[in-house]
């Protein structure tokens, strides 16, 4: 997201290269479920930051972890990263945060699985006056207010706008009145709902949304759902998936049905395997967001907050639609944005 997770362009290039190699190795060794874990990256004895993120069974959060750790090492921050066991491990994630909350950290970066699952664990953190930086998935504002929890800043994607970019792409690819299906994440999830709402607003009445399903953010569930949708609607022309993992499940269902190249599939995230799928002609497009940079900005926001400087209430991370014409460019730049982005924290960093 930023031009540098550190404060120099040179450091950015080195960090991005290291992260790309690390993620590639993770992808090779990961059988699809890395599980929860804890890592510590020492930045030379500086401010101590705790980060609690979603499950590393999804490459999106592997990239986020890399962004957090690379930036901490470069900027002289000691960071401890805890990850949920998987993307549905709401209780386990809260337990890990509770264990960290009693320790001597100067700032917390949190990426909750749901809008409320980390609120109670954050109560003692807020009571102690320790800054809380919320990234990627927003903490429910009403729940935070009820718990008297003050969030220093929220850093993440405009998910409605991301869904809108996917909708615009679908409208450009299919005929008016075409049948389209939507596969969202966990039912009731704020992020999924925003992406789906943005998609629907963009397509409007131009297409016929014949079915909408929830696949819990999981590839295998999306594969099953999409298989059933194709069987019930043989004239389906396009799918929208609220994340890349589900998008790749849909791609497999399309392939199994012998419909590759006939059915447009667009998703959101811009993970490395999704970018490769776009390049290879699987996914039609992905709306890329940049988890490496979201993690990087989370650490930088903690640096600003612990220095006593006020943060903006929200920091929007960039998105970009990646299709066959830009997939190679996006892969070459991964995990960094392939389009320029001005880091709003640059002038605030100590």
CSV table of C-alpha atoms in Angstrom, one decimal:
chain,number,residue,atom,x,y,z
A,1,UNK,CA,0.0,0.0,0.0
A,2,UNK,CA,2.6,2.5,1.0
A,3,UNK,CA,5.5,3.3,-1.2
A,4,UNK,CA,7.6,1.9,1.6
A,5,UNK,CA,6.7,-0.2,4.6
A,6,UNK,CA,9.9,1.6,5.9
A,7,UNK,CA,10.7,5.1,5.0
A,8,UNK,CA,12.7,4.5,1.8
A,9,UNK,CA,11.9,3.2,-1.6
A,10,UNK,CA,15.1,1.1,-1.6
A,11,UNK,CA,13.9,-0.7,1.6
A,12,UNK,CA,10.5,-1.3,-0.1
A,13,UNK,CA,12.0,-3.1,-3.0
A,14,UNK,CA,14.1,-5.4,-0.8
A,15,UNK,CA,11.2,-6.1,1.5
A,16,UNK,CA,8.9,-6.8,-1.4
A,17,UNK,CA,11.4,-9.2,-2.9
A,18,UNK,CA,11.9,-11.0,0.4
A,19,UNK,CA,8.1,-11.2,1.0
A,20,UNK,CA,7.5,-12.6,-2.5
A,21,UNK,CA,10.1,-15.4,-1.9
A,22,UNK,CA,8.6,-16.1,1.5
A,23,UNK,CA,5.1,-16.3,0.2
A,24,UNK,CA,6.1,-18.5,-2.7
A,25,UNK,CA,7.8,-20.9,-0.3
A,26,UNK,CA,4.7,-20.8,2.0
A,27,UNK,CA,2.5,-21.6,-1.0
A,28,UNK,CA,4.7,-24.5,-1.9
A,29,UNK,CA,4.7,-26.0,1.6
A,30,UNK,CA,1.2,-25.1,2.6
A,31,UNK,CA,-1.4,-27.8,2.0
A,32,UNK,CA,-4.2,-25.2,2.3
A,33,UNK,CA,-4.3,-25.0,6.1
A,34,UNK,CA,-1.3,-23.5,7.8
A,35,UNK,CA,-3.1,-23.3,11.1
A,36,UNK,CA,-2.6,-20.8,13.9
A,37,UNK,CA,0.7,-19.8,15.1
A,38,UNK,CA,2.9,-17.2,16.8
A,39,UNK,CA,5.9,-15.4,15.3
A,40,UNK,CA,8.1,-12.7,16.7
A,41,UNK,CA,10.1,-10.3,14.5
A,42,UNK,CA,12.7,-8.2,16.3
A,43,UNK,CA,13.3,-4.7,15.1
A,44,UNK,CA,16.1,-3.9,17.4
A,45,UNK,CA,14.4,-3.4,20.8
A,46,UNK,CA,12.0,-0.6,19.9
A,47,UNK,CA,8.3,-0.3,20.6
A,48,UNK,CA,6.6,-3.6,21.4
A,49,UNK,CA,3.6,-4.3,19.1
A,50,UNK,CA,1.2,-7.2,19.2
A,51,UNK,CA,-0.7,-8.2,16.1
A,52,UNK,CA,-3.7,-10.7,16.0
A,53,UNK,CA,-4.8,-11.6,12.5
A,54,UNK,CA,-7.1,-14.1,10.8
A,55,UNK,CA,-6.1,-17.7,9.9
A,56,UNK,CA,-3.0,-18.4,7.8
A,57,UNK,CA,-5.0,-21.0,5.9
A,58,UNK,CA,-5.7,-18.1,3.5
A,59,UNK,CA,-2.7,-16.6,1.5
A,60,UNK,CA,-4.3,-13.2,1.9
A,61,UNK,CA,-3.3,-13.3,5.6
A,62,UNK,CA,0.0,-14.9,4.9
A,63,UNK,CA,0.8,-11.7,2.9
A,64,UNK,CA,-0.5,-9.5,5.7
A,65,UNK,CA,1.8,-11.3,8.2
A,66,UNK,CA,4.7,-10.7,5.9
A,67,UNK,CA,3.9,-7.0,5.7
A,68,UNK,CA,3.7,-6.7,9.5
A,69,UNK,CA,6.9,-8.5,10.1
A,70,UNK,CA,9.0,-6.9,7.3
A,71,UNK,CA,7.9,-3.4,8.3
A,72,UNK,CA,8.7,-4.1,12.0
A,73,UNK,CA,12.1,-5.3,11.2
A,74,UNK,CA,12.9,-2.4,9.0
A,75,UNK,CA,11.4,0.3,11.3
A,76,UNK,CA,12.9,-1.0,14.5
A,77,UNK,CA,9.7,-2.4,16.1
A,78,UNK,CA,9.4,-5.6,18.1
A,79,UNK,CA,6.3,-7.3,16.9
A,80,UNK,CA,4.6,-10.5,18.0
A,81,UNK,CA,2.0,-12.0,15.5
A,82,UNK,CA,-0.7,-14.4,16.6
A,83,UNK,CA,-3.0,-15.9,14.0
A,84,UNK,CA,-6.3,-17.7,14.3
A,85,UNK,CA,-6.3,-21.5,13.6
A,86,UNK,CA,-8.4,-20.8,10.5
A,87,UNK,CA,-10.7,-18.2,9.0
A,88,UNK,CA,-13.6,-19.4,11.2
A,89,UNK,CA,-11.8,-19.6,14.5
A,90,UNK,CA,-13.5,-16.7,16.3
A,91,UNK,CA,-13.1,-18.1,19.8
A,92,UNK,CA,-9.5,-19.2,19.4
A,93,UNK,CA,-8.6,-15.8,17.9
A,94,UNK,CA,-10.1,-14.1,20.9
A,95,UNK,CA,-8.3,-16.4,23.3
A,96,UNK,CA,-5.0,-15.5,21.7
A,97,UNK,CA,-5.7,-11.8,22.0
A,98,UNK,CA,-6.7,-12.2,25.7
A,99,UNK,CA,-3.3,-13.9,26.4
A,100,UNK,CA,-1.5,-11.0,24.8
A,101,UNK,CA,-3.6,-8.3,26.4
A,102,UNK,CA,-2.0,-9.0,29.8
A,103,UNK,CA,1.5,-8.5,28.5
A,104,UNK,CA,3.6,-5.4,28.1
A,105,UNK,CA,2.7,-4.3,24.6
A,106,UNK,CA,2.6,-0.6,23.6
A,107,UNK,CA,0.1,-1.0,20.8
A,108,UNK,CA,-2.2,-3.7,19.3
A,109,UNK,CA,-3.0,-4.4,15.6
A,110,UNK,CA,-6.1,-6.4,15.3
A,111,UNK,CA,-7.8,-8.1,12.3
A,112,UNK,CA,-11.0,-9.6,13.8
A,113,UNK,CA,-12.8,-12.5,12.1
A,114,UNK,CA,-16.1,-10.9,12.9
A,115,UNK,CA,-17.1,-7.4,14.0
A,116,UNK,CA,-17.5,-8.5,17.6
A,117,UNK,CA,-15.3,-11.5,18.4
A,118,UNK,CA,-12.4,-9.5,19.7
A,119,UNK,CA,-14.2,-6.7,21.5
A,120,UNK,CA,-14.3,-8.3,25.0
A,121,UNK,CA,-10.6,-9.3,24.7
A,122,UNK,CA,-9.8,-5.7,23.9
A,123,UNK,CA,-11.5,-4.2,27.0
A,124,UNK,CA,-8.5,-4.4,29.3
A,125,UNK,CA,-6.3,-3.0,26.5
A,126,UNK,CA,-8.5,0.0,26.0
A,127,UNK,CA,-8.9,0.5,29.8
A,128,UNK,CA,-5.1,0.7,30.0
A,129,UNK,CA,-5.0,3.4,27.4
A,130,UNK,CA,-3.1,1.2,24.9
A,131,UNK,CA,-3.7,2.2,21.3
A,132,UNK,CA,-5.7,-0.2,19.2
A,133,UNK,CA,-5.2,-0.2,15.4
A,134,UNK,CA,-8.0,-2.1,13.5
A,135,UNK,CA,-7.1,-3.5,10.1
A,136,UNK,CA,-8.9,-5.2,7.3
A,137,UNK,CA,-12.2,-6.2,8.9
A,138,UNK,CA,-13.8,-3.4,11.0
A,139,UNK,CA,-14.8,-3.8,14.6
A,140,UNK,CA,-18.5,-3.2,15.1
A,141,UNK,CA,-18.9,0.4,16.2
A,142,UNK,CA,-21.8,-0.2,18.5
A,143,UNK,CA,-20.1,-3.1,20.2
A,144,UNK,CA,-16.9,-1.0,20.7
A,145,UNK,CA,-18.9,1.9,22.1
A,146,UNK,CA,-20.8,-0.4,24.5
A,147,UNK,CA,-17.4,-1.7,25.7
A,148,UNK,CA,-16.0,1.8,26.0
A,149,UNK,CA,-13.3,0.8,23.5
A,150,UNK,CA,-11.6,3.6,21.5
A,151,UNK,CA,-10.1,2.5,18.1
A,152,UNK,CA,-7.1,4.7,17.1
A,153,UNK,CA,-7.7,4.1,13.4
A,154,UNK,CA,-9.2,1.7,10.9
A,155,UNK,CA,-7.1,0.7,7.9
A,156,UNK,CA,-8.7,-1.3,5.1
A,157,UNK,CA,-10.3,-1.6,1.8
A,158,UNK,CA,-13.4,0.2,0.7
A,159,UNK,CA,-15.1,-3.1,0.2
A,160,UNK,CA,-18.2,-1.7,-1.5
A,161,UNK,CA,-16.1,0.1,-4.0
A,162,UNK,CA,-14.1,-3.2,-4.6
A,163,UNK,CA,-17.4,-5.0,-5.3
A,164,UNK,CA,-18.4,-2.2,-7.6
A,165,UNK,CA,-15.3,-2.6,-9.7
A,166,UNK,CA,-16.1,-6.3,-10.1
A,167,UNK,CA,-19.7,-5.4,-11.1
A,168,UNK,CA,-18.5,-2.9,-13.7
A,169,UNK,CA,-16.2,-5.6,-15.1
A,170,UNK,CA,-19.0,-8.2,-15.4
A,171,UNK,CA,-21.3,-5.7,-17.1
A,172,UNK,CA,-18.6,-5.0,-19.6
A,173,UNK,CA,-18.3,-8.7,-20.4
A,174,UNK,CA,-21.8,-10.1,-20.6
A,175,UNK,CA,-24.9,-9.2,-22.5
A,176,UNK,CA,-27.7,-7.3,-20.9
A,177,UNK,CA,-30.2,-9.6,-19.1
A,178,UNK,CA,-27.6,-12.3,-18.7
A,179,UNK,CA,-27.9,-14.7,-15.7
A,180,UNK,CA,-25.3,-14.0,-13.0
A,181,UNK,CA,-24.7,-15.7,-9.6
A,182,UNK,CA,-23.1,-14.3,-6.4
A,183,UNK,CA,-21.1,-16.3,-3.8
A,184,UNK,CA,-20.4,-14.4,-0.6
A,185,UNK,CA,-18.4,-15.3,2.5
A,186,UNK,CA,-19.8,-16.0,5.9
A,187,UNK,CA,-23.4,-15.1,6.1
A,188,UNK,CA,-23.8,-11.8,7.9
A,189,UNK,CA,-20.1,-10.9,7.6
A,190,UNK,CA,-19.7,-7.1,7.2
A,191,UNK,CA,-16.9,-7.4,4.6
A,192,UNK,CA,-18.7,-9.9,2.5
A,193,UNK,CA,-22.0,-7.9,2.6
A,194,UNK,CA,-20.2,-4.7,1.5
A,195,UNK,CA,-18.6,-6.4,-1.5
A,196,UNK,CA,-21.8,-8.0,-2.5
A,197,UNK,CA,-23.7,-4.7,-2.1
A,198,UNK,CA,-21.2,-2.9,-4.2
A,199,UNK,CA,-21.4,-5.5,-6.9
A,200,UNK,CA,-25.2,-5.4,-6.9
A,201,UNK,CA,-25.2,-1.6,-7.1
A,202,UNK,CA,-22.8,-1.7,-10.0
A,203,UNK,CA,-24.7,-4.3,-12.1
A,204,UNK,CA,-28.1,-2.8,-11.2
A,205,UNK,CA,-30.8,-4.1,-13.5
A,206,UNK,CA,-28.4,-4.8,-16.3
A,207,UNK,CA,-28.1,-8.5,-15.5
A,208,UNK,CA,-30.3,-11.0,-13.8
A,209,UNK,CA,-28.9,-12.2,-10.4
A,210,UNK,CA,-30.5,-15.6,-10.3
A,211,UNK,CA,-28.9,-17.0,-7.1
A,212,UNK,CA,-26.9,-15.8,-4.1
A,213,UNK,CA,-25.1,-18.2,-1.8
A,214,UNK,CA,-22.7,-18.1,1.2
A,215,UNK,CA,-19.6,-20.3,1.0
A,216,UNK,CA,-17.9,-19.3,4.3
A,217,UNK,CA,-14.9,-17.9,2.4
A,218,UNK,CA,-13.8,-21.4,1.5
A,219,UNK,CA,-12.7,-22.8,-1.9
A,220,UNK,CA,-14.2,-26.3,-1.5
A,221,UNK,CA,-17.6,-24.9,-0.4
A,222,UNK,CA,-17.7,-22.5,-3.3
A,223,UNK,CA,-16.8,-25.3,-5.7
A,224,UNK,CA,-19.8,-27.3,-4.4
A,225,UNK,CA,-22.1,-24.2,-4.5
A,226,UNK,CA,-21.0,-23.2,-8.0
A,227,UNK,CA,-21.4,-26.8,-9.3
A,228,UNK,CA,-25.0,-26.8,-8.2
A,229,UNK,CA,-25.7,-23.4,-9.6
A,230,UNK,CA,-24.3,-24.3,-13.0
A,231,UNK,CA,-26.4,-27.5,-13.0
A,232,UNK,CA,-29.6,-25.6,-12.2
A,233,UNK,CA,-28.8,-22.7,-14.5
A,234,UNK,CA,-27.0,-24.0,-17.6
A,235,UNK,CA,-27.2,-20.6,-19.3
A,236,UNK,CA,-25.4,-18.8,-16.4
A,237,UNK,CA,-22.9,-16.3,-17.8
A,238,UNK,CA,-21.0,-15.0,-14.8
A,239,UNK,CA,-20.1,-15.4,-11.1
A,240,UNK,CA,-19.0,-12.9,-8.5
A,241,UNK,CA,-17.1,-14.2,-5.5
A,242,UNK,CA,-16.4,-12.1,-2.4
A,243,UNK,CA,-12.8,-13.5,-2.2
A,244,UNK,CA,-10.2,-15.2,-4.4
A,245,UNK,CA,-10.3,-18.5,-2.6
A,246,UNK,CA,-14.0,-18.9,-3.4
A,247,UNK,CA,-13.4,-17.5,-6.9
A,248,UNK,CA,-10.8,-20.3,-7.5
A,249,UNK,CA,-13.4,-22.8,-6.3
A,250,UNK,CA,-15.8,-21.4,-8.9
A,251,UNK,CA,-13.1,-21.6,-11.6
A,252,UNK,CA,-12.8,-25.3,-10.8
A,253,UNK,CA,-16.5,-25.9,-11.0
A,254,UNK,CA,-16.6,-24.1,-14.4
A,255,UNK,CA,-13.7,-26.2,-15.6
A,256,UNK,CA,-15.4,-29.4,-14.4
A,257,UNK,CA,-18.5,-28.4,-16.4
A,258,UNK,CA,-16.4,-27.8,-19.5
A,259,UNK,CA,-17.4,-24.1,-19.6
A,260,UNK,CA,-13.9,-22.5,-19.2
A,261,UNK,CA,-13.9,-19.3,-21.3
A,262,UNK,CA,-17.7,-19.2,-21.5
A,263,UNK,CA,-18.5,-18.2,-17.9
A,264,UNK,CA,-16.9,-15.0,-16.5
A,265,UNK,CA,-15.6,-15.3,-13.0
A,266,UNK,CA,-14.4,-12.3,-11.0
A,267,UNK,CA,-13.4,-12.2,-7.3
A,268,UNK,CA,-11.8,-9.9,-4.8
A,269,UNK,CA,-8.3,-9.9,-3.0
A,270,UNK,CA,-5.5,-10.2,-5.6
A,271,UNK,CA,-3.8,-13.1,-4.0
A,272,UNK,CA,-0.8,-14.5,-5.9
A,273,UNK,CA,-2.5,-17.7,-7.0
A,274,UNK,CA,-5.5,-15.6,-8.2
A,275,UNK,CA,-3.3,-13.3,-10.2
A,276,UNK,CA,-1.7,-16.4,-11.8
A,277,UNK,CA,-5.1,-17.8,-12.5
A,278,UNK,CA,-6.0,-14.6,-14.3
A,279,UNK,CA,-2.8,-14.8,-16.3
A,280,UNK,CA,-3.6,-18.4,-17.2
A,281,UNK,CA,-7.1,-17.8,-18.2
A,282,UNK,CA,-8.9,-19.2,-15.2
A,283,UNK,CA,-10.3,-16.3,-13.3
A,284,UNK,CA,-11.5,-13.6,-15.6
A,285,UNK,CA,-10.4,-10.8,-13.2
A,286,UNK,CA,-9.7,-10.1,-9.5
A,287,UNK,CA,-10.1,-6.8,-7.7
A,288,UNK,CA,-6.7,-6.6,-6.0
A,289,UNK,CA,-6.3,-5.2,-2.5
A,290,UNK,CA,-2.9,-5.4,-0.8
A,291,UNK,CA,-2.8,-7.3,2.5
A,292,UNK,CA,1.0,-6.9,2.7
A,293,UNK,CA,0.5,-3.1,2.7
A,294,UNK,CA,-2.5,-3.2,5.1
A,295,UNK,CA,-0.2,-5.0,7.6
A,296,UNK,CA,2.6,-2.6,6.9
A,297,UNK,CA,0.4,0.4,7.5
A,298,UNK,CA,-0.9,-1.3,10.7
A,299,UNK,CA,2.6,-1.3,12.2
A,300,UNK,CA,3.3,2.3,11.0
A,301,UNK,CA,0.0,3.4,12.6
A,302,UNK,CA,1.2,2.0,15.9
A,303,UNK,CA,4.5,3.9,15.5
A,304,UNK,CA,2.5,7.1,15.0
A,305,UNK,CA,0.1,6.4,17.9
A,306,UNK,CA,2.8,5.4,20.4
A,307,UNK,CA,4.7,8.6,19.5
A,308,UNK,CA,1.6,10.5,20.7
A,309,UNK,CA,0.5,11.8,17.3
A,310,UNK,CA,-3.2,11.7,16.3
A,311,UNK,CA,-4.2,9.3,13.5
A,312,UNK,CA,-6.9,9.9,10.9
A,313,UNK,CA,-10.1,7.9,11.9
A,314,UNK,CA,-9.8,5.8,8.7
A,315,UNK,CA,-7.1,5.1,6.2
A,316,UNK,CA,-8.3,3.6,2.9
A,317,UNK,CA,-6.1,1.0,1.2
A,318,UNK,CA,-6.0,1.0,-2.6
A,319,UNK,CA,-7.7,-1.5,-4.9
A,320,UNK,CA,-7.2,-2.2,-8.6
A,321,UNK,CA,-9.0,-4.4,-11.0
A,322,UNK,CA,-6.6,-6.9,-12.6
A,323,UNK,CA,-7.5,-8.7,-15.8
A,324,UNK,CA,-5.5,-10.5,-18.4
A,325,UNK,CA,-4.0,-7.3,-19.7
A,326,UNK,CA,-2.4,-6.3,-16.3
A,327,UNK,CA,-2.0,-9.7,-14.6
A,328,UNK,CA,1.7,-10.0,-15.4
A,329,UNK,CA,2.4,-6.5,-14.1
A,330,UNK,CA,0.5,-7.3,-10.9
A,331,UNK,CA,2.5,-10.5,-10.4
A,332,UNK,CA,5.8,-8.8,-11.0
A,333,UNK,CA,5.0,-6.2,-8.3
A,334,UNK,CA,3.4,-8.6,-5.8
A,335,UNK,CA,3.0,-8.2,-2.9
A,336,UNK,CA,3.2,-4.5,-3.4
A,337,UNK,CA,0.6,-2.5,-5.4
A,338,UNK,CA,1.3,-2.4,-9.1
A,339,UNK,CA,-0.2,1.1,-9.2
A,340,UNK,CA,1.2,4.1,-7.3
A,341,UNK,CA,-0.2,4.9,-3.9
A,342,UNK,CA,0.6,7.8,-1.6
A,343,UNK,CA,1.1,6.6,2.0
A,344,UNK,CA,-1.0,9.0,4.2
A,345,UNK,CA,1.2,8.1,7.3
A,346,UNK,CA,4.5,9.2,5.7
A,347,UNK,CA,4.4,12.7,7.2
A,348,UNK,CA,3.2,11.4,10.6
A,349,UNK,CA,5.9,8.8,11.2
A,350,UNK,CA,8.3,9.7,14.0
